[in-house]
Short mmCIF file of C-alpha atoms in Angstrom, two decimals:
data_model
loop_
_atom_site.label_atom_id
_atom_site.label_comp_id
_atom_site.label_asym_id
_atom_site.label_seq_id
_atom_site.Cartn_x
_atom_site.Cartn_y
_atom_site.Cartn_z
CA MET A 1 99.68 80.03 89.66
CA SER A 2 98.50 77.55 92.23
CA ARG A 3 100.21 74.55 92.41
CA PRO A 4 98.66 70.96 92.87
CA GLY A 5 98.49 69.86 96.30
CA ASN A 6 96.58 72.20 97.74
CA LYS A 7 100.01 74.54 98.21
CA LYS A 8 99.42 78.33 99.42
CA PRO A 9 98.51 80.46 96.44
CA VAL A 10 101.59 82.34 95.56
CA GLY A 11 100.54 86.44 96.55
CA PHE A 12 100.20 89.62 94.42
CA ALA A 13 103.78 90.63 94.69
CA THR A 14 105.11 87.47 93.32
CA HIS A 15 102.40 87.45 90.31
CA LEU A 16 103.95 91.14 89.61
CA THR A 17 107.53 89.98 89.63
CA ALA A 18 107.40 86.48 87.84
CA GLY A 19 104.52 88.01 85.79
CA GLY A 20 106.46 91.03 84.83
CA MET A 21 109.95 89.20 83.75
CA ALA A 22 107.87 86.65 81.83
CA GLY A 23 105.88 89.20 79.92
CA ALA A 24 109.36 91.04 79.09
CA MET A 25 111.44 87.71 78.17
CA GLU A 26 108.86 87.34 76.02
CA ALA A 27 108.17 90.85 73.49
CA LEU A 28 112.04 90.59 73.52
CA CYS A 29 112.19 87.56 71.87
CA CYS A 30 108.82 87.85 69.91
CA GLN A 31 108.43 91.62 68.75
CA PRO A 32 109.83 91.03 65.15
CA LEU A 33 107.00 88.53 64.54
CA ASP A 34 104.55 91.04 66.18
CA THR A 35 106.00 93.56 63.77
CA ILE A 36 105.51 91.16 60.72
CA LYS A 37 101.51 90.15 61.53
CA VAL A 38 101.06 94.06 61.76
CA ARG A 39 102.09 94.86 58.74
CA MET A 40 100.40 91.97 56.98
CA GLN A 41 97.06 92.51 58.62
CA LEU A 42 97.62 96.61 57.00
CA SER A 43 98.97 94.80 53.38
CA LYS A 44 96.88 95.87 50.45
CA SER A 45 98.85 93.27 48.64
CA GLY A 46 97.39 90.66 46.83
CA MET A 47 94.23 92.82 45.62
CA ALA A 48 95.45 93.31 41.66
CA PRO A 49 94.27 90.59 39.56
CA GLY A 50 96.61 87.59 39.05
CA THR A 51 98.61 88.74 42.43
CA LYS A 52 99.12 86.81 45.52
CA PRO A 53 99.24 88.33 49.45
CA ARG A 54 102.50 88.89 50.50
CA GLY A 55 103.56 85.97 52.60
CA PHE A 56 105.40 86.36 56.32
CA ILE A 57 108.95 85.74 55.18
CA ALA A 58 108.70 88.31 52.19
CA THR A 59 107.28 90.60 54.75
CA GLY A 60 110.02 90.14 57.05
CA LEU A 61 112.93 90.41 54.37
CA LEU A 62 110.84 93.64 53.03
CA ILE A 63 111.37 95.58 56.21
CA VAL A 64 114.66 94.52 56.60
CA ARG A 65 115.58 95.96 53.24
CA ARG A 66 113.76 98.88 53.31
CA GLU A 67 114.03 99.96 56.98
CA THR A 68 116.79 98.01 58.75
CA PRO A 69 116.39 94.89 60.88
CA LEU A 70 115.79 97.11 64.23
CA ALA A 71 112.67 98.25 62.62
CA LEU A 72 111.20 94.85 63.38
CA TYR A 73 111.61 96.00 66.94
CA LYS A 74 109.50 98.85 66.22
CA GLY A 75 107.06 99.28 69.11
CA LEU A 76 109.16 97.58 71.78
CA GLY A 77 108.89 100.90 74.00
CA ALA A 78 105.01 100.60 73.71
CA VAL A 79 105.03 96.91 74.62
CA LEU A 80 107.68 97.04 77.50
CA ALA A 81 106.14 99.70 79.27
CA GLY A 82 102.85 97.97 79.67
CA ILE A 83 104.19 94.34 80.02
CA VAL A 84 104.43 94.35 83.87
CA PRO A 85 100.94 95.47 84.79
CA LYS A 86 99.78 93.37 82.43
CA MET A 87 101.06 90.14 83.07
CA ALA A 88 100.63 91.06 86.92
CA ILE A 89 96.88 91.62 85.95
CA ARG A 90 96.48 89.02 83.90
CA PHE A 91 97.97 86.40 86.26
CA ALA A 92 96.52 87.91 89.59
CA SER A 93 92.98 88.46 88.24
CA PHE A 94 93.05 85.20 87.03
CA GLU A 95 93.87 83.38 90.54
CA ALA A 96 91.40 85.83 92.43
CA TYR A 97 88.34 84.90 89.76
CA LYS A 98 89.21 81.44 89.84
CA GLY A 99 89.37 81.43 93.78
CA TRP A 100 85.54 82.97 93.63
CA LEU A 101 84.41 80.67 91.33
CA ALA A 102 86.07 77.55 93.05
CA ASN A 103 83.81 75.29 95.08
CA LYS A 104 83.49 76.48 98.73
CA GLU A 105 83.94 72.70 99.84
CA THR A 106 86.48 71.34 98.10
CA GLY A 107 88.34 74.68 96.84
CA GLN A 108 88.66 72.89 93.48
CA THR A 109 87.65 74.84 90.32
CA SER A 110 85.97 73.34 87.46
CA VAL A 111 86.72 73.18 83.85
CA GLY A 112 83.84 75.55 83.38
CA ASN A 113 84.77 78.31 85.34
CA ILE A 114 88.17 77.98 84.87
CA PHE A 115 87.31 79.23 81.63
CA ILE A 116 85.11 81.71 82.47
CA SER A 117 88.09 82.90 84.79
CA GLY A 118 90.15 83.06 81.75
CA LEU A 119 87.62 85.21 80.11
CA ALA A 120 87.10 87.69 82.60
CA ALA A 121 90.92 88.03 83.23
CA GLY A 122 91.31 88.40 79.38
CA THR A 123 88.96 91.11 79.34
CA THR A 124 90.57 93.09 82.84
CA GLU A 125 94.01 92.88 81.23
CA ALA A 126 92.36 94.31 77.77
CA VAL A 127 90.52 97.23 79.36
CA ALA A 128 93.24 98.04 81.79
CA VAL A 129 96.13 98.22 79.79
CA VAL A 130 96.07 95.86 76.45
CA CYS A 131 94.30 98.58 74.31
CA PRO A 132 96.01 101.36 74.93
CA MET A 133 99.37 99.63 74.56
CA GLU A 134 98.52 98.29 71.25
CA VAL A 135 97.10 101.95 69.77
CA VAL A 136 100.53 103.03 70.66
CA LYS A 137 102.00 100.24 69.38
CA ILE A 138 100.16 99.23 66.21
CA ARG A 139 100.88 103.04 65.22
CA LEU A 140 104.74 103.00 65.51
CA GLN A 141 104.54 99.66 63.65
CA ALA A 142 102.89 100.84 60.90
CA GLN A 143 105.19 103.59 60.28
CA GLN A 144 107.25 102.42 57.30
CA HIS A 145 110.37 104.52 57.08
CA SER A 146 113.86 103.44 57.45
CA LEU A 147 115.91 104.10 60.99
CA ALA A 148 118.82 104.15 58.60
CA ASP A 149 117.90 107.84 57.10
CA PRO A 150 117.89 110.34 60.01
CA LEU A 151 116.23 112.62 57.39
CA GLU A 152 113.13 110.45 56.96
CA ALA A 153 111.75 111.63 59.98
CA PRO A 154 108.78 109.59 61.66
CA ARG A 155 105.41 110.99 62.64
CA TYR A 156 106.09 109.00 66.20
CA ARG A 157 109.48 109.24 67.29
CA ASN A 158 108.50 107.04 70.17
CA ALA A 159 105.70 105.42 72.94
CA GLY A 160 105.78 108.49 74.97
CA HIS A 161 105.85 110.66 71.81
CA ALA A 162 103.05 108.87 70.17
CA VAL A 163 100.74 108.80 73.49
CA TYR A 164 101.50 112.29 73.67
CA THR A 165 100.45 113.00 69.99
CA ILE A 166 97.73 110.85 69.58
CA VAL A 167 95.96 112.28 72.96
CA ARG A 168 96.44 115.68 71.69
CA GLU A 169 95.09 115.30 68.22
CA GLU A 170 92.62 112.53 68.47
CA GLY A 171 91.62 112.84 72.31
CA ILE A 172 92.57 110.30 75.51
CA SER A 173 89.51 108.17 74.10
CA ALA A 174 91.86 107.72 70.94
CA LEU A 175 94.06 104.82 72.84
CA TYR A 176 90.67 102.96 73.23
CA ARG A 177 89.68 102.77 69.93
CA GLY A 178 88.62 98.94 69.03
CA VAL A 179 88.75 98.53 73.14
CA SER A 180 85.52 95.83 72.36
CA LEU A 181 87.27 94.07 69.96
CA THR A 182 90.33 93.81 72.12
CA ALA A 183 88.71 92.51 75.23
CA LEU A 184 86.84 90.02 72.96
CA ARG A 185 90.27 88.35 71.67
CA GLN A 186 91.86 88.99 75.12
CA ALA A 187 88.71 87.15 76.68
CA THR A 188 89.28 84.41 74.30
CA ASN A 189 92.75 84.03 74.09
CA GLN A 190 93.33 83.81 77.95
CA GLY A 191 90.04 81.80 77.68
CA ALA A 192 91.52 78.99 75.93
CA ASN A 193 95.04 79.61 77.41
CA PHE A 194 94.36 79.32 80.74
CA THR A 195 92.05 76.33 80.63
CA ALA A 196 94.47 74.19 78.30
CA TYR A 197 97.43 74.87 80.41
CA GLN A 198 95.73 73.80 83.69
CA GLU A 199 94.13 70.78 82.19
CA ILE A 200 97.41 69.35 80.28
CA LYS A 201 99.99 70.24 83.60
CA LYS A 202 97.16 68.40 85.67
CA LEU A 203 97.33 65.49 83.23
CA ALA A 204 101.12 65.46 83.03
CA HIS A 205 101.37 65.48 87.03
CA LYS A 206 98.89 62.79 86.81
CA TYR A 207 101.02 60.47 84.71
CA GLN A 208 104.11 61.59 86.23
CA PRO A 209 103.14 61.33 89.95
CA ASP A 210 106.73 60.94 91.37
CA LEU A 211 107.43 64.49 89.99
CA LYS A 212 106.88 67.13 92.92
CA GLU A 213 107.32 69.94 90.08
CA LEU A 214 107.19 69.82 86.25
CA PRO A 215 110.64 70.90 85.02
CA SER A 216 110.78 73.58 82.94
CA TYR A 217 111.09 72.04 79.31
CA GLN A 218 107.26 71.08 80.33
CA HIS A 219 106.08 74.04 81.27
CA MET A 220 107.51 75.21 77.95
CA ILE A 221 105.76 72.71 75.93
CA ILE A 222 102.36 72.90 77.50
CA GLY A 223 102.29 76.71 76.93
CA LEU A 224 103.09 76.12 73.81
CA ILE A 225 100.30 74.14 73.02
CA SER A 226 97.74 76.20 75.07
CA GLY A 227 99.08 79.17 73.36
CA ALA A 228 98.36 77.97 69.57
CA MET A 229 94.82 77.83 70.45
CA GLY A 230 94.08 81.37 70.57
CA PRO A 231 95.27 83.04 67.56
CA PHE A 232 93.31 80.04 65.28
CA SER A 233 89.83 81.00 67.06
CA ASN A 234 89.86 84.70 66.73
CA ALA A 235 92.18 85.88 63.96
CA PRO A 236 89.43 88.07 62.00
CA ILE A 237 88.75 89.77 65.27
CA ASP A 238 92.59 90.52 65.78
CA THR A 239 92.90 91.55 62.08
CA ILE A 240 89.66 93.60 62.10
CA LYS A 241 90.87 95.40 65.35
CA THR A 242 94.63 96.02 64.03
CA ARG A 243 92.97 98.25 60.97
CA LEU A 244 90.55 100.04 63.35
CA GLN A 245 93.63 101.35 65.88
CA LYS A 246 95.42 102.13 62.90
CA ALA A 247 92.93 104.32 61.37
CA THR A 248 91.85 107.72 62.90
CA ALA A 249 88.24 108.69 64.01
CA GLU A 250 85.50 109.54 61.71
CA PRO A 251 83.62 112.51 62.92
CA GLY A 252 80.02 111.60 63.33
CA THR A 253 80.72 107.37 62.97
CA THR A 254 80.38 104.81 65.96
CA ALA A 255 82.97 102.35 66.99
CA PHE A 256 80.26 99.56 65.85
CA GLN A 257 79.72 101.23 62.33
CA ARG A 258 83.67 101.81 62.02
CA ILE A 259 84.02 98.07 62.55
CA ARG A 260 81.43 96.94 60.31
CA ALA A 261 82.52 98.96 57.39
CA ILE A 262 86.13 97.55 58.14
CA ALA A 263 85.08 94.38 57.49
CA ALA A 264 82.62 94.91 55.16
CA ASP A 265 85.20 96.68 53.04
CA MET A 266 87.78 93.83 53.83
CA TRP A 267 85.10 90.98 52.30
CA ARG A 268 84.16 92.94 49.47
CA GLN A 269 88.11 94.09 48.31
CA GLU A 270 90.05 91.45 49.66
CA GLY A 271 87.94 88.47 50.39
CA VAL A 272 87.75 86.02 52.87
CA ARG A 273 91.56 85.49 53.16
CA SER A 274 92.13 88.83 53.87
CA PHE A 275 90.59 88.45 57.76
CA TYR A 276 93.48 85.82 58.32
CA LYS A 277 96.35 87.90 57.55
CA GLY A 278 99.07 87.66 59.49
CA ILE A 279 98.07 84.04 61.30
CA THR A 280 101.08 82.76 60.63
CA PRO A 281 103.82 84.79 62.31
CA ARG A 282 100.63 85.35 64.77
CA VAL A 283 101.32 81.88 65.84
CA LEU A 284 104.75 81.68 65.85
CA ARG A 285 104.83 84.60 68.26
CA VAL A 286 101.95 84.10 70.38
CA ALA A 287 102.50 80.33 70.85
CA PRO A 288 106.25 80.41 71.55
CA GLY A 289 105.33 83.24 73.33
CA GLN A 290 103.08 81.48 75.98
CA ALA A 291 105.58 79.05 76.31
CA ILE A 292 108.40 81.58 77.12
CA VAL A 293 105.63 83.37 79.62
CA PHE A 294 104.50 80.29 81.53
CA ALA A 295 108.07 78.53 81.83
CA VAL A 296 109.37 81.81 83.24
CA TYR A 297 106.64 82.78 85.30
CA GLU A 298 106.79 78.96 87.24
CA ARG A 299 110.46 78.94 87.70
CA VAL A 300 110.33 82.85 88.85
CA SER A 301 107.63 82.35 91.31
CA ARG A 302 108.83 78.74 92.68
CA ILE A 303 112.43 80.52 93.28
CA ILE A 304 110.54 83.63 95.02
CA GLU A 305 108.15 81.17 96.75
CA GLN A 306 111.35 78.92 98.16
CA ILE A 307 113.54 82.36 99.17
CA LYS A 308 109.72 83.36 101.06
CA VAL A 309 110.10 79.69 102.70
CA THR A 310 113.64 79.83 103.58
CA ASP A 311 113.17 83.76 104.96
CA THR A 312 110.46 82.18 107.23
CA GLU A 313 112.27 79.24 109.03
CA ASP A 314 115.43 81.64 109.10
CA ARG A 315 113.34 83.60 111.77
CA TYR A 316 112.09 80.99 113.30
CA THR A 317 115.50 79.53 113.70
CA GLU A 318 116.83 82.74 114.96
#
């Protein structure tokens, strides 16, 4: 992301490297919470009279007890395979959209246009990477088999096998099931995320004018706050999307009809609370995840830019 003081924006290679490293670190730290969130969203627990839906701690313990702790990392291969292009596209497209919407005279981008840039960046990453990645991830996470029992063979062995099986049996369009909901979720996530992050960052610089660069812990705090805003605003979208992507397509029905049927079924059988299933682990995953992403991204991109400056100065002194 561009720094205060009208410094030259970082290049695409920096977005690719810093964004990829930040995303990989986020995935490694937060994947268990994502697996618990998906299981909660797919769960029908609490439907029987007098029972309550299983909480995120109970869900996590159930997965560990039945399937071993490694099961919390189901789908990690799919996430890591898509995280570098996802983060590269997110940061690079955001900077591109922000530049296009900037005031031509001052070079500044208004808060409203930063939000629009975030919406556009979220939509771009959703269509290009996130939707197919999440279809594969959710199929892997939804498999309730024990990794400790070699005789209990899963339907999908790994991310590559899942892609092959889904495309062979359901067609390549199955990888884009729920793309409209994924795009809507990612757009609102990144619109809120980038807007909050940039505005809070400006505020931090305003009250600390002597600091040329904010320390990493401040980037983490700002990322934590900005990252928590998206999940609360679009939890119903994410829950419906998860159920849609887990299910196989029904012949003769459109995506809108399937979305409407899933939402109606959730409302009728499980009530309004079902739309917010998994909100706790999602916030616990997304908010710290964004804290990690922004802190690592800012740190790595700063190091890369310093190396570039040093290399340029060395060339001039030769």
